[in-house]
Tab-separated table of C-alpha atoms and ligand atoms in Angstrom:
chain	number	residue	atom	x	y	z
J	782	MET	CA	25.301	54.008	40.908
J	783	LYS	CA	23.392	56.968	42.266
J	784	LYS	CA	19.930	57.551	40.844
J	785	LYS	CA	19.592	60.864	39.036
J	786	ILE	CA	16.712	63.182	39.945
J	787	LEU	CA	15.841	66.232	37.854
J	788	VAL	CA	14.580	69.084	40.028
J	789	THR	CA	12.928	71.919	38.116
J	790	GLY	CA	12.945	75.143	40.104
J	791	GLY	CA	15.664	73.642	42.277
J	792	THR	CA	17.170	76.982	43.273
J	793	GLY	CA	13.812	78.226	44.604
J	794	TYR	CA	12.550	78.094	48.166
J	795	ILE	CA	11.138	74.564	48.436
J	796	GLY	CA	13.263	73.243	45.552
J	797	SER	CA	16.572	74.124	47.196
J	798	HIS	CA	15.616	72.493	50.508
J	799	THR	CA	14.494	69.406	48.608
J	800	ALA	CA	17.783	69.276	46.682
J	801	VAL	CA	19.622	69.225	50.038
J	802	GLU	CA	17.515	66.327	51.334
J	803	LEU	CA	17.824	64.361	48.067
J	804	ILE	CA	21.600	64.676	48.084
J	805	GLY	CA	21.646	63.687	51.755
J	806	SER	CA	19.663	60.560	50.859
J	807	GLY	CA	22.147	59.494	48.189
J	808	TYR	CA	20.493	60.819	45.030
J	809	GLU	CA	22.290	62.761	42.299
J	810	VAL	CA	20.552	66.085	41.714
J	811	ASN	CA	20.320	67.949	38.426
J	812	ILE	CA	18.579	71.323	38.571
J	813	ILE	CA	16.923	73.267	35.789
J	814	ASP	CA	15.933	76.802	36.780
J	815	ASN	CA	15.447	80.021	34.812
J	816	LEU	CA	16.473	82.036	37.926
J	817	TYR	CA	13.336	84.184	37.541
J	818	ASN	CA	12.792	84.170	41.290
J	819	SER	CA	16.097	82.815	42.627
J	820	ASP	CA	19.825	82.992	42.013
J	821	ALA	CA	22.596	80.694	40.891
J	822	GLU	CA	24.449	81.107	44.178
J	823	THR	CA	21.835	78.864	45.798
J	824	ALA	CA	23.413	75.898	43.994
J	825	GLU	CA	26.716	76.817	45.682
J	826	ARG	CA	24.919	77.017	49.044
J	827	ILE	CA	23.385	73.569	48.526
J	828	GLY	CA	26.936	72.392	47.856
J	829	GLU	CA	28.150	74.039	51.055
J	830	ILE	CA	25.497	72.270	53.118
J	831	THR	CA	25.807	68.836	51.554
J	832	GLY	CA	29.403	68.744	50.312
J	833	ILE	CA	28.103	68.005	46.797
J	834	LYS	CA	27.189	70.866	44.462
J	835	PRO	CA	24.246	69.949	42.242
J	836	HIS	CA	24.539	70.494	38.519
J	837	LEU	CA	22.566	73.632	37.555
J	838	GLU	CA	21.358	74.332	34.029
J	839	VAL	CA	19.828	77.768	33.490
J	840	PHE	CA	16.907	77.857	31.061
J	841	ASP	CA	13.112	77.929	30.966
J	842	ILE	CA	11.338	74.586	30.609
J	843	CYS	CA	8.602	76.345	28.650
J	844	ASP	CA	11.241	76.207	25.888
J	845	ARG	CA	10.708	72.720	24.460
J	846	LYS	CA	13.798	72.767	22.287
J	847	LYS	CA	16.051	73.539	25.226
J	848	LEU	CA	14.368	70.905	27.376
J	849	ASP	CA	14.822	68.299	24.646
J	850	GLY	CA	18.446	69.365	24.202
J	851	PHE	CA	19.047	68.949	27.932
J	852	LEU	CA	17.417	65.514	28.052
J	853	LYS	CA	19.362	64.318	25.000
J	854	LYS	CA	22.593	65.200	26.808
J	855	ASN	CA	21.481	63.910	30.228
J	856	SER	CA	20.166	60.404	29.901
J	857	LYS	CA	19.138	58.060	32.719
J	858	ILE	CA	17.006	60.439	34.756
J	859	SER	CA	15.011	58.281	37.177
J	860	ALA	CA	12.446	60.884	38.282
J	861	ILE	CA	11.483	64.531	38.029
J	862	ILE	CA	10.344	66.776	40.867
J	863	HIS	CA	8.599	69.748	39.317
J	864	PHE	CA	8.673	72.963	41.347
J	865	ALA	CA	9.275	75.576	38.654
J	866	ALA	CA	6.178	77.781	38.580
J	867	TYR	CA	4.868	81.252	39.301
J	868	LYS	CA	3.301	81.388	42.766
J	869	ALA	CA	2.059	84.870	43.645
J	870	VAL	CA	-1.684	84.664	44.189
J	871	GLY	CA	-2.340	88.437	43.806
J	872	GLU	CA	-0.176	88.786	40.699
J	873	SER	CA	-1.963	85.850	39.091
J	874	VAL	CA	-5.276	87.727	39.272
J	875	ASN	CA	-3.786	90.572	37.205
J	876	LYS	CA	-1.751	88.392	34.838
J	877	PRO	CA	-3.819	85.239	34.322
J	878	LEU	CA	-2.385	84.384	30.905
J	879	ASP	CA	1.177	84.602	32.197
J	880	TYR	CA	0.235	82.136	34.941
J	881	TYR	CA	-1.662	79.692	32.756
J	882	ARG	CA	1.022	79.780	30.075
J	883	ASN	CA	3.994	79.492	32.409
J	884	ASN	CA	2.649	76.969	34.880
J	885	LEU	CA	0.838	74.733	32.398
J	886	ASP	CA	3.146	74.889	29.349
J	887	SER	CA	6.079	73.914	31.547
J	888	LEU	CA	4.176	70.970	33.029
J	889	MET	CA	2.918	69.738	29.649
J	890	ASN	CA	6.407	70.044	28.142
J	891	LEU	CA	7.779	67.945	30.971
J	892	LEU	CA	5.117	65.240	30.674
J	893	ASP	CA	5.573	65.080	26.934
J	894	ALA	CA	9.341	64.798	27.363
J	895	MET	CA	8.907	62.111	30.041
J	896	ILE	CA	7.007	59.945	27.562
J	897	ARG	CA	9.514	60.463	24.748
J	898	PHE	CA	12.647	60.115	26.911
J	899	LYS	CA	11.192	57.292	29.025
J	900	ILE	CA	11.416	59.025	32.408
J	901	PRO	CA	8.947	57.060	34.531
J	902	ALA	CA	8.200	59.150	37.634
J	903	LEU	CA	6.992	62.651	38.510
J	904	VAL	CA	6.412	64.463	41.808
J	905	PHE	CA	4.262	67.572	41.414
J	906	SER	CA	4.184	70.581	43.669
J	907	SER	CA	0.507	71.217	44.368
J	908	SER	CA	-1.289	73.195	47.036
J	909	CYS	CA	-4.083	73.043	49.598
J	910	THR	CA	-5.533	75.953	47.641
J	911	VAL	CA	-7.369	73.280	45.570
J	912	TYR	CA	-9.751	72.752	48.538
J	913	GLY	CA	-10.875	76.404	48.759
J	914	GLN	CA	-12.718	76.944	52.069
J	915	PRO	CA	-13.624	73.379	53.048
J	916	GLU	CA	-16.887	72.667	54.830
J	917	LYS	CA	-15.295	70.091	57.128
J	918	LEU	CA	-11.957	70.320	58.896
J	919	PRO	CA	-9.349	68.882	58.950
J	920	VAL	CA	-8.941	68.348	55.228
J	921	THR	CA	-8.379	64.822	53.911
J	922	GLU	CA	-7.464	63.918	50.336
J	923	ASP	CA	-11.161	63.079	49.806
J	924	THR	CA	-12.328	66.568	50.738
J	925	PRO	CA	-14.033	67.939	47.612
J	926	ILE	CA	-12.029	70.204	45.315
J	927	LYS	CA	-13.558	73.686	44.966
J	928	PRO	CA	-13.419	76.147	42.078
J	929	ALA	CA	-10.155	78.050	42.450
J	930	THR	CA	-10.224	81.586	43.827
J	931	SER	CA	-7.219	82.680	41.732
J	932	PRO	CA	-5.592	81.788	38.398
J	933	TYR	CA	-2.583	80.586	40.428
J	934	GLY	CA	-4.793	78.139	42.336
J	935	ASN	CA	-6.433	77.076	39.095
J	936	THR	CA	-3.057	76.189	37.556
J	937	LYS	CA	-2.504	73.774	40.466
J	938	ARG	CA	-5.945	72.193	40.094
J	939	ILE	CA	-5.666	71.888	36.308
J	940	GLY	CA	-2.047	70.736	36.658
J	941	GLU	CA	-3.123	67.815	38.811
J	942	GLU	CA	-5.779	66.844	36.261
J	943	VAL	CA	-3.336	67.058	33.359
J	944	ILE	CA	-0.973	64.728	35.237
J	945	ARG	CA	-3.710	62.257	36.196
J	946	ASP	CA	-5.000	61.993	32.629
J	947	THR	CA	-1.511	61.683	31.154
J	948	VAL	CA	-0.505	58.977	33.617
J	949	PHE	CA	-3.623	56.945	32.869
J	950	ALA	CA	-2.990	57.191	29.133
J	951	ASN	CA	0.663	56.138	29.489
J	952	PRO	CA	1.226	52.864	31.366
J	953	ASP	CA	4.938	53.569	31.839
J	954	LEU	CA	4.313	56.739	33.862
J	955	LYS	CA	3.686	57.169	37.599
J	956	ALA	CA	3.105	60.386	39.524
J	957	ILE	CA	2.425	61.833	42.954
J	958	SER	CA	0.891	65.254	43.603
J	959	LEU	CA	1.803	66.766	46.964
J	960	ARG	CA	-0.687	69.297	48.304
J	961	TYR	CA	1.295	71.591	50.554
J	962	PHE	CA	-0.289	73.541	53.345
J	963	ASN	CA	1.783	76.605	54.395
J	964	PRO	CA	5.547	76.038	54.137
J	965	VAL	CA	7.598	78.312	56.414
J	966	GLY	CA	11.077	78.544	57.919
J	967	ALA	CA	14.496	77.934	56.446
J	968	HIS	CA	17.382	75.483	56.567
J	969	PRO	CA	18.900	75.413	60.088
J	970	SER	CA	22.303	76.296	58.590
J	971	GLY	CA	20.987	79.752	57.643
J	972	LEU	CA	22.438	79.206	54.140
J	973	ILE	CA	19.203	78.791	52.175
J	974	GLY	CA	15.684	80.117	52.719
J	975	GLU	CA	12.843	82.060	51.160
J	976	MET	CA	13.850	85.082	49.107
J	977	PRO	CA	10.696	86.921	48.006
J	978	ARG	CA	10.923	89.438	45.160
J	979	GLY	CA	9.784	92.892	46.331
J	980	VAL	CA	7.161	93.159	49.041
J	981	PRO	CA	6.363	89.686	50.382
J	982	GLU	CA	2.798	88.400	50.004
J	983	ASN	CA	3.275	85.623	52.545
J	984	LEU	CA	3.028	86.017	56.297
J	985	VAL	CA	6.359	84.752	57.618
J	986	PRO	CA	8.698	86.684	55.274
J	987	PHE	CA	6.600	89.762	55.993
J	988	ILE	CA	7.029	89.187	59.733
J	989	THR	CA	10.821	88.754	59.516
J	990	GLN	CA	11.239	91.729	57.162
J	991	THR	CA	9.214	93.905	59.556
J	992	ALA	CA	11.224	92.730	62.556
J	993	ILE	CA	14.506	93.555	60.827
J	994	GLY	CA	13.249	97.028	59.898
J	995	LEU	CA	12.704	96.576	56.170
J	996	ARG	CA	8.919	97.120	56.476
J	997	ASP	CA	7.219	99.594	58.829
J	998	MET	CA	4.623	97.239	60.158
J	999	LEU	CA	2.805	94.001	59.527
J	1000	GLN	CA	-0.842	94.232	58.586
J	1001	VAL	CA	-2.969	91.496	60.106
J	1002	PHE	CA	-5.635	90.904	57.482
J	1003	GLY	CA	-8.771	90.761	59.616
J	1004	ASN	CA	-9.692	89.943	63.231
J	1005	ASP	CA	-13.395	89.388	62.609
J	1006	TYR	CA	-13.267	85.838	61.269
J	1007	ASN	CA	-15.213	83.032	62.887
J	1008	THR	CA	-12.134	81.687	64.714
J	1009	PRO	CA	-11.177	81.752	68.421
J	1010	ASP	CA	-9.102	84.964	68.158
J	1011	GLY	CA	-10.752	86.331	64.999
J	1012	SER	CA	-7.709	85.935	62.714
J	1013	CYS	CA	-7.347	83.337	59.930
J	1014	ILE	CA	-6.070	79.862	60.665
J	1015	ARG	CA	-3.491	77.946	58.597
J	1016	ASP	CA	-1.363	74.822	58.904
J	1017	TYR	CA	2.268	76.052	58.899
J	1018	LEU	CA	4.876	73.363	58.266
J	1019	HIS	CA	8.653	73.631	58.336
J	1020	VAL	CA	10.144	73.662	54.839
J	1021	VAL	CA	12.723	71.012	55.831
J	1022	ASP	CA	9.906	68.632	56.818
J	1023	LEU	CA	8.218	69.409	53.513
J	1024	ALA	CA	11.460	68.787	51.596
J	1025	LYS	CA	11.815	65.365	53.237
J	1026	ALA	CA	8.347	64.373	51.995
J	1027	HIS	CA	9.604	64.778	48.425
J	1028	VAL	CA	12.391	62.283	49.044
J	1029	VAL	CA	9.927	59.726	50.388
J	1030	ALA	CA	7.629	60.361	47.442
J	1031	VAL	CA	10.492	59.697	45.017
J	1032	ASP	CA	11.488	56.552	46.959
J	1033	ARG	CA	7.901	55.341	46.702
J	1034	LEU	CA	7.653	55.998	42.959
J	1035	LEU	CA	10.945	54.247	42.262
J	1036	GLY	CA	10.384	51.296	44.593
J	1037	ASP	CA	8.400	48.286	43.446
J	1038	LYS	CA	6.167	47.925	46.466
J	1039	ASN	CA	3.631	50.523	45.469
J	1040	LYS	CA	1.534	49.624	42.450
J	1041	LYS	CA	-0.587	52.776	42.358
J	1042	ARG	CA	0.101	54.904	39.321
J	1043	TYR	CA	-1.217	58.256	40.542
J	1044	GLU	CA	-1.614	59.414	44.121
J	1045	VAL	CA	-2.268	62.620	46.020
J	1046	PHE	CA	-1.049	63.458	49.527
J	1047	ASN	CA	-1.775	66.323	51.915
J	1048	LEU	CA	1.358	67.630	53.587
J	1049	GLY	CA	0.789	69.512	56.814
J	1050	THR	CA	1.194	69.228	60.561
J	1051	GLY	CA	-2.489	68.628	61.277
J	1052	LYS	CA	-2.549	71.661	63.562
J	1053	GLY	CA	-4.273	74.973	62.837
J	1054	VAL	CA	-2.465	78.161	63.920
J	1055	SER	CA	-3.928	81.670	63.846
J	1056	VAL	CA	-2.109	84.776	62.573
J	1057	PHE	CA	-1.880	86.081	66.160
J	1058	GLU	CA	-0.432	82.764	67.352
J	1059	ALA	CA	2.133	82.893	64.544
J	1060	ILE	CA	3.132	86.406	65.635
J	1061	GLU	CA	3.430	85.242	69.275
J	1062	SER	CA	5.638	82.339	68.210
J	1063	PHE	CA	7.921	84.695	66.273
J	1064	GLU	CA	8.141	87.129	69.185
J	1065	ARG	CA	8.887	84.305	71.623
J	1066	VAL	CA	11.825	82.876	69.679
J	1067	SER	CA	13.290	86.131	68.347
J	1068	GLY	CA	12.810	88.288	71.434
J	1069	VAL	CA	11.627	91.053	69.069
J	1070	LYS	CA	8.351	92.871	69.683
J	1071	LEU	CA	6.672	92.968	66.304
J	1072	LYS	CA	4.942	96.121	65.083
J	1073	TYR	CA	1.578	95.225	63.607
J	1074	LYS	CA	-1.930	96.560	63.142
J	1075	VAL	CA	-5.167	94.896	62.284
J	1076	THR	CA	-6.520	95.978	58.898
J	1077	GLY	CA	-9.344	94.744	56.680
J	1078	ARG	CA	-9.673	91.259	55.295
J	1079	ARG	CA	-7.512	90.393	52.258
J	1080	PRO	CA	-9.766	89.541	49.290
J	1081	GLY	CA	-9.721	85.825	48.472
J	1082	ASP	CA	-8.391	84.773	51.894
J	1083	ILE	CA	-9.743	81.562	53.336
J	1084	GLU	CA	-10.964	81.714	56.933
J	1085	LYS	CA	-9.497	78.476	58.230
J	1086	ILE	CA	-7.836	75.407	56.877
J	1087	TRP	CA	-5.599	72.687	58.242
J	1088	ALA	CA	-4.619	69.242	57.073
J	1089	ASP	CA	-5.418	65.744	58.112
J	1090	PRO	CA	-1.972	64.329	57.267
J	1091	SER	CA	-2.765	60.749	58.294
J	1092	PHE	CA	-2.657	59.360	54.735
J	1093	ALA	CA	0.904	60.707	54.281
J	1094	ASN	CA	1.790	59.559	57.826
J	1095	GLU	CA	0.615	56.023	57.161
J	1096	GLU	CA	1.366	55.481	53.487
J	1097	LEU	CA	4.592	57.489	53.131
J	1098	GLY	CA	5.784	56.977	56.694
J	1099	TRP	CA	6.289	60.746	56.761
J	1100	LYS	CA	5.325	63.209	59.435
J	1101	THR	CA	6.411	66.687	60.427
J	1102	GLU	CA	9.068	66.858	63.127
J	1103	TYR	CA	9.770	70.551	63.564
J	1104	SER	CA	7.577	72.860	65.669
J	1105	LEU	CA	6.331	76.282	64.624
J	1106	ASP	CA	8.790	77.867	67.073
J	1107	GLU	CA	11.669	76.052	65.377
J	1108	ALA	CA	10.411	77.176	61.977
J	1109	MET	CA	10.208	80.795	63.153
J	1110	ARG	CA	13.687	80.596	64.708
J	1111	SER	CA	15.145	79.373	61.421
J	1112	ALA	CA	13.271	82.021	59.405
J	1113	TRP	CA	14.699	84.706	61.698
J	1114	LYS	CA	18.223	83.304	61.407
J	1115	TRP	CA	17.868	83.318	57.619
J	1116	GLU	CA	16.537	86.897	57.542
J	1117	ASN	CA	19.496	88.040	59.626
J	1118	SER	CA	22.001	86.204	57.456
J	1119	ILE	CA	20.738	87.682	54.180
J	1120	ARG	CA	20.536	91.260	55.480
J	1121	LYS	CA	24.155	91.033	56.632
J	1122	LYS	CA	25.157	90.168	53.088
J	1123	ILE	CA	23.253	93.023	51.361
M	1650	UD1	C1	-1.400	81.429	49.689
M	1650	UD1	C2	-2.218	80.510	48.846
M	1650	UD1	C3	-1.520	79.192	48.712
M	1650	UD1	C4	-0.166	79.396	48.131
M	1650	UD1	C5	0.623	80.313	49.036
M	1650	UD1	C6	1.970	80.533	48.406
M	1650	UD1	C7	-4.624	80.682	48.800
M	1650	UD1	C8	-5.868	80.489	49.574
M	1650	UD1	N1	-3.526	80.334	49.445
M	1650	UD1	O1	-1.453	80.911	51.010
M	1650	UD1	O2	-2.210	78.352	47.860
M	1650	UD1	O3	0.485	78.182	47.973
M	1650	UD1	O4	-0.090	81.538	49.200
M	1650	UD1	O5	2.274	81.805	48.090
M	1650	UD1	O6	-4.637	81.122	47.702
M	1650	UD1	N2	-1.384	87.463	56.423
M	1650	UD1	C9	-1.465	88.648	57.136
M	1650	UD1	N3	-0.624	89.659	56.778
M	1650	UD1	C10	0.279	89.541	55.751
M	1650	UD1	C11	0.342	88.324	55.034
M	1650	UD1	C12	-0.533	87.307	55.404
M	1650	UD1	O7	-2.248	88.798	58.067
M	1650	UD1	O8	0.993	90.518	55.462
M	1650	UD1	C13	-2.283	86.348	56.824
M	1650	UD1	C14	-3.240	85.922	55.730
M	1650	UD1	O9	-4.432	86.618	55.827
M	1650	UD1	C15	-3.386	84.434	56.035
M	1650	UD1	C16	-2.058	84.027	56.661
M	1650	UD1	O10	-1.445	85.236	57.073
M	1650	UD1	O11	-4.362	84.254	57.015
M	1650	UD1	C17	-1.161	83.306	55.681
M	1650	UD1	O12	-1.065	84.053	54.486
M	1650	UD1	P1	-0.015	83.685	53.344
M	1650	UD1	O13	1.317	83.444	53.935
M	1650	UD1	O14	-0.125	84.705	52.268
M	1650	UD1	O15	-0.492	82.270	52.807
M	1650	UD1	P2	-1.930	81.798	52.260
M	1650	UD1	O16	-2.757	82.906	51.813
M	1650	UD1	O17	-2.481	80.865	53.272
């Protein structure tokens, strides 16, 4: 019988790509999503890609009663992958309580339910934001955690600690936190991808929306950083590669080889790319000349960060396969497919 995986936030950007990979690897996927930042049609799209439509339940996991009701009806869940969270860094600065309440209540409700309903394994969606601006690059899992620069980042740091403490207090639980670097791109089918609400905060959706004519011009936030071309450096990884890491993390938690109860992995390519290099990659694969201007630095931005993914490479047997060009090509295909529909 197929093992059942509960994916919270499974109609969102990373969640939907992960649902596709889980189904492709023989898991049964159940999604809970409140559709705050996504739509129900994504479940249909996942079905179109995989041939199996995941079961979607629409409610907010901050609602304990509804979560309990769902788990009473749906027994035998082998693991949970928890994506559902607010993720806009700027918004979190203005609405800290919304972020703490939403991102932490949901996590604590899940952990509490896992203990009561005997669900043994959790994969948590964390972020490289927990490292702040590291002194030494690339970043390993032993790089010191820094105080968060936003309430959003703080919910990831605190979230990891809540999980670690809960796992150690409950011998039947195991968990893995995955610290993502910068996920970009879309499924090669062009059927699922990132769908930001309003004006995008992130670089790649802003690039594709500018290229398609939805935004006048991209602002490059600073060219006076201490980097070779003066713009910030990030580690951009294809969302399909990232999705696959979740499948391996679930396999590891459910297999009996690994005895560790709580682990953390960096997920990135290991390669730093500047904003100008990202623009060049987009222009190369799309054939579109992007309109952009250099403006001032964005408050809270980190100058440079990229991963040392060797722990994930060795322990999970996972590494990124797609290039930045391929990620940009898929993001452009996705942008074109959604604009045709609107
Ligand atoms: C941020 C968060 C990260 C979070 C992610 C998800 C921090 C330090 N990082 O990543 O934890 O998971 O958002 O939303 O809090 N840029 C421009 N013009 C734009 C947009 C971005 O030049 O219009 C530049 C930025 O200055 C940055 C790079 O592009 O150098 C990437 O920015 P972005 O996509 O927003 O991601 P991060 O800030 O790295």
